[in-house]
Short mmCIF file of N, CA and C in Angstrom, two decimals:
data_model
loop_
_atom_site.label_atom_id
_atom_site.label_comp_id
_atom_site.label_asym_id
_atom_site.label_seq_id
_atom_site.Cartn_x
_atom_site.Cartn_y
_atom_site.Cartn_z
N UNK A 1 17.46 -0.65 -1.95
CA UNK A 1 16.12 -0.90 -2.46
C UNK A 1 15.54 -2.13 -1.78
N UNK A 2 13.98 -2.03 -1.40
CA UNK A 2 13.46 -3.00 -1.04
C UNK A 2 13.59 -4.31 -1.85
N UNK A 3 13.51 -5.47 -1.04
CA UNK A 3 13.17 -6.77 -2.01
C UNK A 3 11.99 -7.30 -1.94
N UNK A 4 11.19 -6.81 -1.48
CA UNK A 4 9.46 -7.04 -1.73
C UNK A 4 8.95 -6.04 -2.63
N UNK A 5 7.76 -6.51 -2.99
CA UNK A 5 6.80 -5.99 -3.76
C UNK A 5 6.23 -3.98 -3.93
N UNK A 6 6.58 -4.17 -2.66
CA UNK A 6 6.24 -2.40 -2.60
C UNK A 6 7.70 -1.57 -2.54
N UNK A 7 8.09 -1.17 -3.70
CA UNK A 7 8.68 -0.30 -4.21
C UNK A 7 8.73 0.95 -5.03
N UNK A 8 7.71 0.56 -5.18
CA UNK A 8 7.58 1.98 -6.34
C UNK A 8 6.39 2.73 -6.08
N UNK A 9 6.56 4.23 -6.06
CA UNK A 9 6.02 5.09 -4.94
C UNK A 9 5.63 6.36 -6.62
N UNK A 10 4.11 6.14 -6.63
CA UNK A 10 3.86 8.05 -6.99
C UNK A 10 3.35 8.72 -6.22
N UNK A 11 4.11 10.01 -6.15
CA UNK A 11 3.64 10.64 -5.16
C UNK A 11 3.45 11.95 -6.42
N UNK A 12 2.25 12.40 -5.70
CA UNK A 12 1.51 13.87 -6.68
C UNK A 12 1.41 14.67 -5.24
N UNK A 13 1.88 15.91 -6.06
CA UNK A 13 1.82 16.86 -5.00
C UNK A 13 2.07 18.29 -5.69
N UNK A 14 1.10 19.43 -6.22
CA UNK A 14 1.33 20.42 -6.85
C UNK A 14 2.59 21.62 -5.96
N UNK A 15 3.04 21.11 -5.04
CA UNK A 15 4.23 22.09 -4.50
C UNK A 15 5.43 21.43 -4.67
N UNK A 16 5.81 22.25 -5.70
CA UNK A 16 7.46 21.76 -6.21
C UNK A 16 8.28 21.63 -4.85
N UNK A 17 8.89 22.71 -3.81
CA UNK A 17 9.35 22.70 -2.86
C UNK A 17 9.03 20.93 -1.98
N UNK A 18 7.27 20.89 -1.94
CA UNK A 18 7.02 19.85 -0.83
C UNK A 18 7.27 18.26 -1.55
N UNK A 19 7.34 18.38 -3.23
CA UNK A 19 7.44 17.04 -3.34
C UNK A 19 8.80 17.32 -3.89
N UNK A 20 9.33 17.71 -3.67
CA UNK A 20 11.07 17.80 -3.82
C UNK A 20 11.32 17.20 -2.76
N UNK A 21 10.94 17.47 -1.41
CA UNK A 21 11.53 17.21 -0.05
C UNK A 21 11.06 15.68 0.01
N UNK A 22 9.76 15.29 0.07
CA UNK A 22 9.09 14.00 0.27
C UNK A 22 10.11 12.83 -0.97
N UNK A 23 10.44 13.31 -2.04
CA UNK A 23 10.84 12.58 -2.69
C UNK A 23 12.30 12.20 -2.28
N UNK A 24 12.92 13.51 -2.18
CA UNK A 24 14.43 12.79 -1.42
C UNK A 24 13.89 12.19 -0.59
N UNK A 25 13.53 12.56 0.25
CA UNK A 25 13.52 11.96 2.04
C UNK A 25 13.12 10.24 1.79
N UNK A 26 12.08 9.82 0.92
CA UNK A 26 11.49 8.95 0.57
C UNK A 26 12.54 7.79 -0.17
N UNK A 27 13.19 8.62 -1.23
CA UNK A 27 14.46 7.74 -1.72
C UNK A 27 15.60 7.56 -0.61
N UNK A 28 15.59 8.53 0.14
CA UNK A 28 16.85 7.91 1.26
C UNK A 28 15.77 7.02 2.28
N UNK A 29 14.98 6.71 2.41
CA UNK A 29 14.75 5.27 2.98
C UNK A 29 14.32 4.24 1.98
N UNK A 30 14.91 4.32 0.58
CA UNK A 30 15.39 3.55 0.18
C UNK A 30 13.91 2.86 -1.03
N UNK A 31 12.64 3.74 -0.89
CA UNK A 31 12.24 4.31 -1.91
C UNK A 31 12.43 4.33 -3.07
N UNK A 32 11.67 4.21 -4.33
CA UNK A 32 11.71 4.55 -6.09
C UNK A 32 10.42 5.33 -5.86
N UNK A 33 10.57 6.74 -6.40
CA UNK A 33 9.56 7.57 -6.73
C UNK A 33 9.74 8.00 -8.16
N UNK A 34 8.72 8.11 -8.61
CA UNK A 34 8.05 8.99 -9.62
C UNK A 34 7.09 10.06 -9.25
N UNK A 35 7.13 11.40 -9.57
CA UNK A 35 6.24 12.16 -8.97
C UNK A 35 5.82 12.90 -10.39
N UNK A 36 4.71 13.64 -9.61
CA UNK A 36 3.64 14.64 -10.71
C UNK A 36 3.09 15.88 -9.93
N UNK A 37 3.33 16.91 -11.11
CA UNK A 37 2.54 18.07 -10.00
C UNK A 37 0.43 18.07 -10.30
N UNK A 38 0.58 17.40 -11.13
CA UNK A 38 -1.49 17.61 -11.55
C UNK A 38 -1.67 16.30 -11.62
N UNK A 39 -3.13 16.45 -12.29
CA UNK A 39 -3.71 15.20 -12.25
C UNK A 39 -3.47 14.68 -13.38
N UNK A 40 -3.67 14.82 -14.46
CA UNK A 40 -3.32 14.78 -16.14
C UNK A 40 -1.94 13.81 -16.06
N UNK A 41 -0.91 14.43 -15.15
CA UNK A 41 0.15 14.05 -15.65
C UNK A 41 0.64 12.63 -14.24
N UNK A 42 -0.22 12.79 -13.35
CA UNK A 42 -0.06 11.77 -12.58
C UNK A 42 -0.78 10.48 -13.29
N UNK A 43 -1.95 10.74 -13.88
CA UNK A 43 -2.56 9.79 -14.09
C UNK A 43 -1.62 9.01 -15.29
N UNK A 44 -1.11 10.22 -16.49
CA UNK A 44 -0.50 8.97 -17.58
C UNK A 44 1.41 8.48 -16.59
N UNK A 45 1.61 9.28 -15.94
CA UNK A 45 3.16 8.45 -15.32
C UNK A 45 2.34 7.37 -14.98
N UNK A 46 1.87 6.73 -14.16
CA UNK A 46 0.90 5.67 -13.60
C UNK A 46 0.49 4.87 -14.82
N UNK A 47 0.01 5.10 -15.63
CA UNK A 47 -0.36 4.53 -17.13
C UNK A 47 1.11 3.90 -17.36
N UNK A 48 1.93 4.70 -17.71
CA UNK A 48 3.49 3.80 -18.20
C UNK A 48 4.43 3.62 -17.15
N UNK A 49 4.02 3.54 -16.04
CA UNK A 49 4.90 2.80 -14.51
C UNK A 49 3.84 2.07 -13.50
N UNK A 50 2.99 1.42 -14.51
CA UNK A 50 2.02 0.83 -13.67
C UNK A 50 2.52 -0.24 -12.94
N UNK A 51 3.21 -1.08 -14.40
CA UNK A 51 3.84 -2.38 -13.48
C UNK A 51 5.22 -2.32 -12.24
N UNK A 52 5.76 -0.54 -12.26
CA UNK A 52 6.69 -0.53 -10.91
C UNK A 52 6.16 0.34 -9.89
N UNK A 53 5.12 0.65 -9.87
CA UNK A 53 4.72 1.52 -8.89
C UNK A 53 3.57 0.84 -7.91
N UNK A 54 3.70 0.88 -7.14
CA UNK A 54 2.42 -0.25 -5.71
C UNK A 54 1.94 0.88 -4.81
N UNK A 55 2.42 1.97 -5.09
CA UNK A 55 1.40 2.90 -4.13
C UNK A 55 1.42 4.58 -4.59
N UNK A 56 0.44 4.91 -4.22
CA UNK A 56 0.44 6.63 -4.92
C UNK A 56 0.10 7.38 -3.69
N UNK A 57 0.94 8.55 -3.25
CA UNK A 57 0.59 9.41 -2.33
C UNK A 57 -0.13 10.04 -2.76
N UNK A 58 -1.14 11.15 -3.16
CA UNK A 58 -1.87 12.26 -3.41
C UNK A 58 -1.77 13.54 -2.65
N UNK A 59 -2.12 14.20 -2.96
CA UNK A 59 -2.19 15.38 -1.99
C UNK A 59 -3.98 15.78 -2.48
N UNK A 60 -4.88 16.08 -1.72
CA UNK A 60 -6.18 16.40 -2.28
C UNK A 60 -6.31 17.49 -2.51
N UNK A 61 -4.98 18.49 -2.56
CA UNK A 61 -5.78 19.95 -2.38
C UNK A 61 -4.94 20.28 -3.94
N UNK A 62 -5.09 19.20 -5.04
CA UNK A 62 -4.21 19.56 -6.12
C UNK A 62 -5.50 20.88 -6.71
N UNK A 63 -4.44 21.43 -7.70
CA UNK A 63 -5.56 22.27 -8.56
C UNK A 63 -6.85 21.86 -8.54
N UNK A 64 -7.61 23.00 -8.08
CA UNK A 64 -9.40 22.50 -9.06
C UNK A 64 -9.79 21.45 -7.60
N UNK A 65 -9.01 21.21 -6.89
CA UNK A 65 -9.34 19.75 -5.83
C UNK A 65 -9.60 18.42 -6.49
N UNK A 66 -8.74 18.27 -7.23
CA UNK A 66 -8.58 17.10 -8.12
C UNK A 66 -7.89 15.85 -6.89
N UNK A 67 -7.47 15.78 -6.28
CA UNK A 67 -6.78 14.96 -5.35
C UNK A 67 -7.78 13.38 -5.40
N UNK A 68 -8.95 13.96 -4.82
CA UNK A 68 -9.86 12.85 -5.21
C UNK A 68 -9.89 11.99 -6.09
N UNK A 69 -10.42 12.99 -7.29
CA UNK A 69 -10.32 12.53 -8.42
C UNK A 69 -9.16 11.59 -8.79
N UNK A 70 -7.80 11.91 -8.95
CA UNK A 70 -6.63 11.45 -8.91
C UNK A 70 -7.14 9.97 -8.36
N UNK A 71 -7.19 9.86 -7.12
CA UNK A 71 -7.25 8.85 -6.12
C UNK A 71 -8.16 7.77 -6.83
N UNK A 72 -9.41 8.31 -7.57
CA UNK A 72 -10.45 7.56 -8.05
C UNK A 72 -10.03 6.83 -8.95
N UNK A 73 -9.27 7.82 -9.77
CA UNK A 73 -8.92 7.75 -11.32
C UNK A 73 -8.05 6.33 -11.12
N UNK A 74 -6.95 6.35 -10.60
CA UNK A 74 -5.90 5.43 -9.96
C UNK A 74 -6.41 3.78 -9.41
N UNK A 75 -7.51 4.13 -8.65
CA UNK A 75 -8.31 2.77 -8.32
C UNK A 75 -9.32 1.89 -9.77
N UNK A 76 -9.52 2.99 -10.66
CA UNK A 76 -9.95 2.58 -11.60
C UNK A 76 -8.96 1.66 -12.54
N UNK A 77 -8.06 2.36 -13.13
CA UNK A 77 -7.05 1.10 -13.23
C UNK A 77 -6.50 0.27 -12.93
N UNK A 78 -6.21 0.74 -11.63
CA UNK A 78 -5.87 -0.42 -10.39
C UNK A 78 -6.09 -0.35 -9.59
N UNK A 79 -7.42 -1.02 -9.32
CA UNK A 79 -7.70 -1.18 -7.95
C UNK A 79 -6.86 -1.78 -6.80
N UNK A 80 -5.70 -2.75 -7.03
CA UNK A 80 -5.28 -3.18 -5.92
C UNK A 80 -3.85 -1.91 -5.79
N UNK A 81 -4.06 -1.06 -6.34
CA UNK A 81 -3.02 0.23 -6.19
C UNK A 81 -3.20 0.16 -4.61
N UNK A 82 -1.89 0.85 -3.89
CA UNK A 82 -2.52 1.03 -2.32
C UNK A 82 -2.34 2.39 -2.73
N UNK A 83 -3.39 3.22 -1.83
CA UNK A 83 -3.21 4.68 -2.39
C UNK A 83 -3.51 5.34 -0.35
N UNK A 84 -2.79 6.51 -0.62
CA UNK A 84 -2.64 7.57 0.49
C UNK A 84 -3.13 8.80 0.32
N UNK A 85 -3.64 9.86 0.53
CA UNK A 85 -4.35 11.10 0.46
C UNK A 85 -3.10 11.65 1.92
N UNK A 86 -2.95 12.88 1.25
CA UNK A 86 -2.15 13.74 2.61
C UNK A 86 -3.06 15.31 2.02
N UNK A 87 -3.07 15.84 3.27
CA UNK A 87 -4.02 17.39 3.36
C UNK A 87 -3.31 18.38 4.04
N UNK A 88 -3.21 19.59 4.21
CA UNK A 88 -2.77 20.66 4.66
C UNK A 88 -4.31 21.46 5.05
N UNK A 89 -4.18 21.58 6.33
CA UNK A 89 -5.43 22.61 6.49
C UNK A 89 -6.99 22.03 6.83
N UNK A 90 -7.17 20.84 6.03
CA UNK A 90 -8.42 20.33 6.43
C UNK A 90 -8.82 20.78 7.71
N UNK A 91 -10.16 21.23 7.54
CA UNK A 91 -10.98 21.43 9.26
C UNK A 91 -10.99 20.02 9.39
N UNK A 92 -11.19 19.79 10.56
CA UNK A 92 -11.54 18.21 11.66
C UNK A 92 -12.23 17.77 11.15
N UNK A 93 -13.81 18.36 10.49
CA UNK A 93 -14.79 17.69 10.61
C UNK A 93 -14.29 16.99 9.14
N UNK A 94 -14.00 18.09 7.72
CA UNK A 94 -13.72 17.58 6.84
C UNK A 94 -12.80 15.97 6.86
N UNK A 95 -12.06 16.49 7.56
CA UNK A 95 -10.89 14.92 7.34
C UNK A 95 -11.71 13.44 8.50
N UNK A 96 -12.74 14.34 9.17
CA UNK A 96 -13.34 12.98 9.52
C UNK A 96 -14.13 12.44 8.61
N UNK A 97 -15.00 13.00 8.09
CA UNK A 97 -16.05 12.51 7.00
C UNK A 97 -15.14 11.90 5.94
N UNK A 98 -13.99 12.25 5.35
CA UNK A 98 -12.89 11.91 4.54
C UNK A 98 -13.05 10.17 4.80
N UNK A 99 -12.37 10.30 5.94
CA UNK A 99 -11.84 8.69 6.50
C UNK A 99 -13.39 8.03 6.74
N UNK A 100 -14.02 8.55 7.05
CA UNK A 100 -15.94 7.84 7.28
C UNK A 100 -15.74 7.21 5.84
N UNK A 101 -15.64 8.36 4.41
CA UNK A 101 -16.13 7.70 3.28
C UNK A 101 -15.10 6.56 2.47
N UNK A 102 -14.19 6.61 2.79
CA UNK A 102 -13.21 6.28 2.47
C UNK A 102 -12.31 5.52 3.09
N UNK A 103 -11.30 4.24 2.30
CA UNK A 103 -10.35 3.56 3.10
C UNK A 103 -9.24 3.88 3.21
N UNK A 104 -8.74 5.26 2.11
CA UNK A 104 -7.74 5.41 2.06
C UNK A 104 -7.02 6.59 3.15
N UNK A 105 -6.05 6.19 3.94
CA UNK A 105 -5.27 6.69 4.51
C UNK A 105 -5.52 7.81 4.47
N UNK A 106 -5.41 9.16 5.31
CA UNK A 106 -5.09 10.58 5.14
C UNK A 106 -4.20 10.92 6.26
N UNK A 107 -2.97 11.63 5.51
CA UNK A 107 -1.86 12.54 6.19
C UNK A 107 -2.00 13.71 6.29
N UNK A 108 -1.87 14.18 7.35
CA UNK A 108 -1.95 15.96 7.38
C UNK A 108 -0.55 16.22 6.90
N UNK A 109 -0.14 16.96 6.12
CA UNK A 109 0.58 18.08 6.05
C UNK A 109 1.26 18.93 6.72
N UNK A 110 2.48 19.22 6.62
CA UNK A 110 3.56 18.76 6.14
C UNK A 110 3.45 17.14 7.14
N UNK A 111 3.68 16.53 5.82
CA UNK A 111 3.66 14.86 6.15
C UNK A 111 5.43 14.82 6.50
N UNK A 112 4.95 13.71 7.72
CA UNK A 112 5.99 13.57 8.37
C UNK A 112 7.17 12.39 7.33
N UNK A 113 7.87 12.15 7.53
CA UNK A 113 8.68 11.25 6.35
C UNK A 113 8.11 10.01 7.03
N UNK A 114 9.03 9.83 8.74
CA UNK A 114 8.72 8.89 9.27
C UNK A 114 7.48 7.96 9.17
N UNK A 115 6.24 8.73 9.22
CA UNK A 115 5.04 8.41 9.46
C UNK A 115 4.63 7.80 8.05
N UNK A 116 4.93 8.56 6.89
CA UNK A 116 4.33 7.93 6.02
C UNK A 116 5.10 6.70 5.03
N UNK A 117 6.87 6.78 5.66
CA UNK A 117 8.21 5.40 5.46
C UNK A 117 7.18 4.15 6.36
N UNK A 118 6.77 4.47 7.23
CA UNK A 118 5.69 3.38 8.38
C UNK A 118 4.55 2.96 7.87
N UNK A 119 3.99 4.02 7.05
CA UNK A 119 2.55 3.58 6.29
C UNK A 119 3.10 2.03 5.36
N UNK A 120 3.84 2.86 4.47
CA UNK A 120 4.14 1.86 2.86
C UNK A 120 4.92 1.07 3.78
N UNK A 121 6.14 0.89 5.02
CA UNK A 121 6.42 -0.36 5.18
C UNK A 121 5.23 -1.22 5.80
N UNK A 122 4.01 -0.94 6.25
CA UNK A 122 3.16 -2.06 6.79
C UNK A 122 2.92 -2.65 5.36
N UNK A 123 2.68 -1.34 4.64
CA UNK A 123 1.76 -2.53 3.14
C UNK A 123 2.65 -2.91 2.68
N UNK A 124 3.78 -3.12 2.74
CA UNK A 124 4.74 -3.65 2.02
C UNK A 124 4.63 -4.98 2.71
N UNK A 125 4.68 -5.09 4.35
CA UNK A 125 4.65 -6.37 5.14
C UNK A 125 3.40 -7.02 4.62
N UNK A 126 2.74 -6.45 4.54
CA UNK A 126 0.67 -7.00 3.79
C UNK A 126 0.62 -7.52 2.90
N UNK A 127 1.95 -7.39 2.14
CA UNK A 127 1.29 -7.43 0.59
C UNK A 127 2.45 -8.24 0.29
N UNK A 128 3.66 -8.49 1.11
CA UNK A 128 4.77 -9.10 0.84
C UNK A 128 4.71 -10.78 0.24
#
């Protein structure tokens, strides 16, 4: 386990299979996850693991396209949450306008482990 500040990881992702995989892979670099398949239930884990969790993956293409929402919902309580958006499929133009409106990160799908162990260790160095 890390000894800085960024340790604790929700990751929401409505595919049992994909956040099965992200979550091992994530705990073997040494990672604490909590995960959720909707929004409902991401938002209250986050409510009672607020004080161990420093970053939330999303996926935007949850039910209904709640991903957003999620993301919003999350900055509303905590804004200094660091939060990530990952997508499967987005056209180009969509995931550009994405990152235009927005600061938060977006991963395409299937997210690489590496790439997104590299994301949370910079904010971990940021925020250390």
């Amino acid at each position: 386990m890390h000894d800085s500040e960024v340790t604790g990881i929700l990751l929401v992702d409505p595919d049992a299979q994909e956040r099965g995989r992200l979550k091992r892979e994530l705990e073997a670099c040494g990672w604490q996850v909590w995960v959720a398949a909707d929004a409902p239930t991401a938002i209250r884990v986050y409510a009672e693991r607020q004080h161990d969790i420093r970053a939330a993956v999303v996926d935007l293409q949850l039910p209904g396209l709640q991903g957003s929402r999620v993301l919003a919902g999350l900055a509303e309580i905590s804004p200094s949450l660091a939060r990530f958006a990952m997508s499967a499929e987005l056209a180009p133009y969509t995931a550009a306008a994405f990152r235009r409106m927005s600061h938060t990160p977006l991963l395409a799908k299937p997210v690489r482990i590496q790439e997104l162990d590299s994301a949370l260790r910079e904010l971990e160095a940021v925020t250390a």
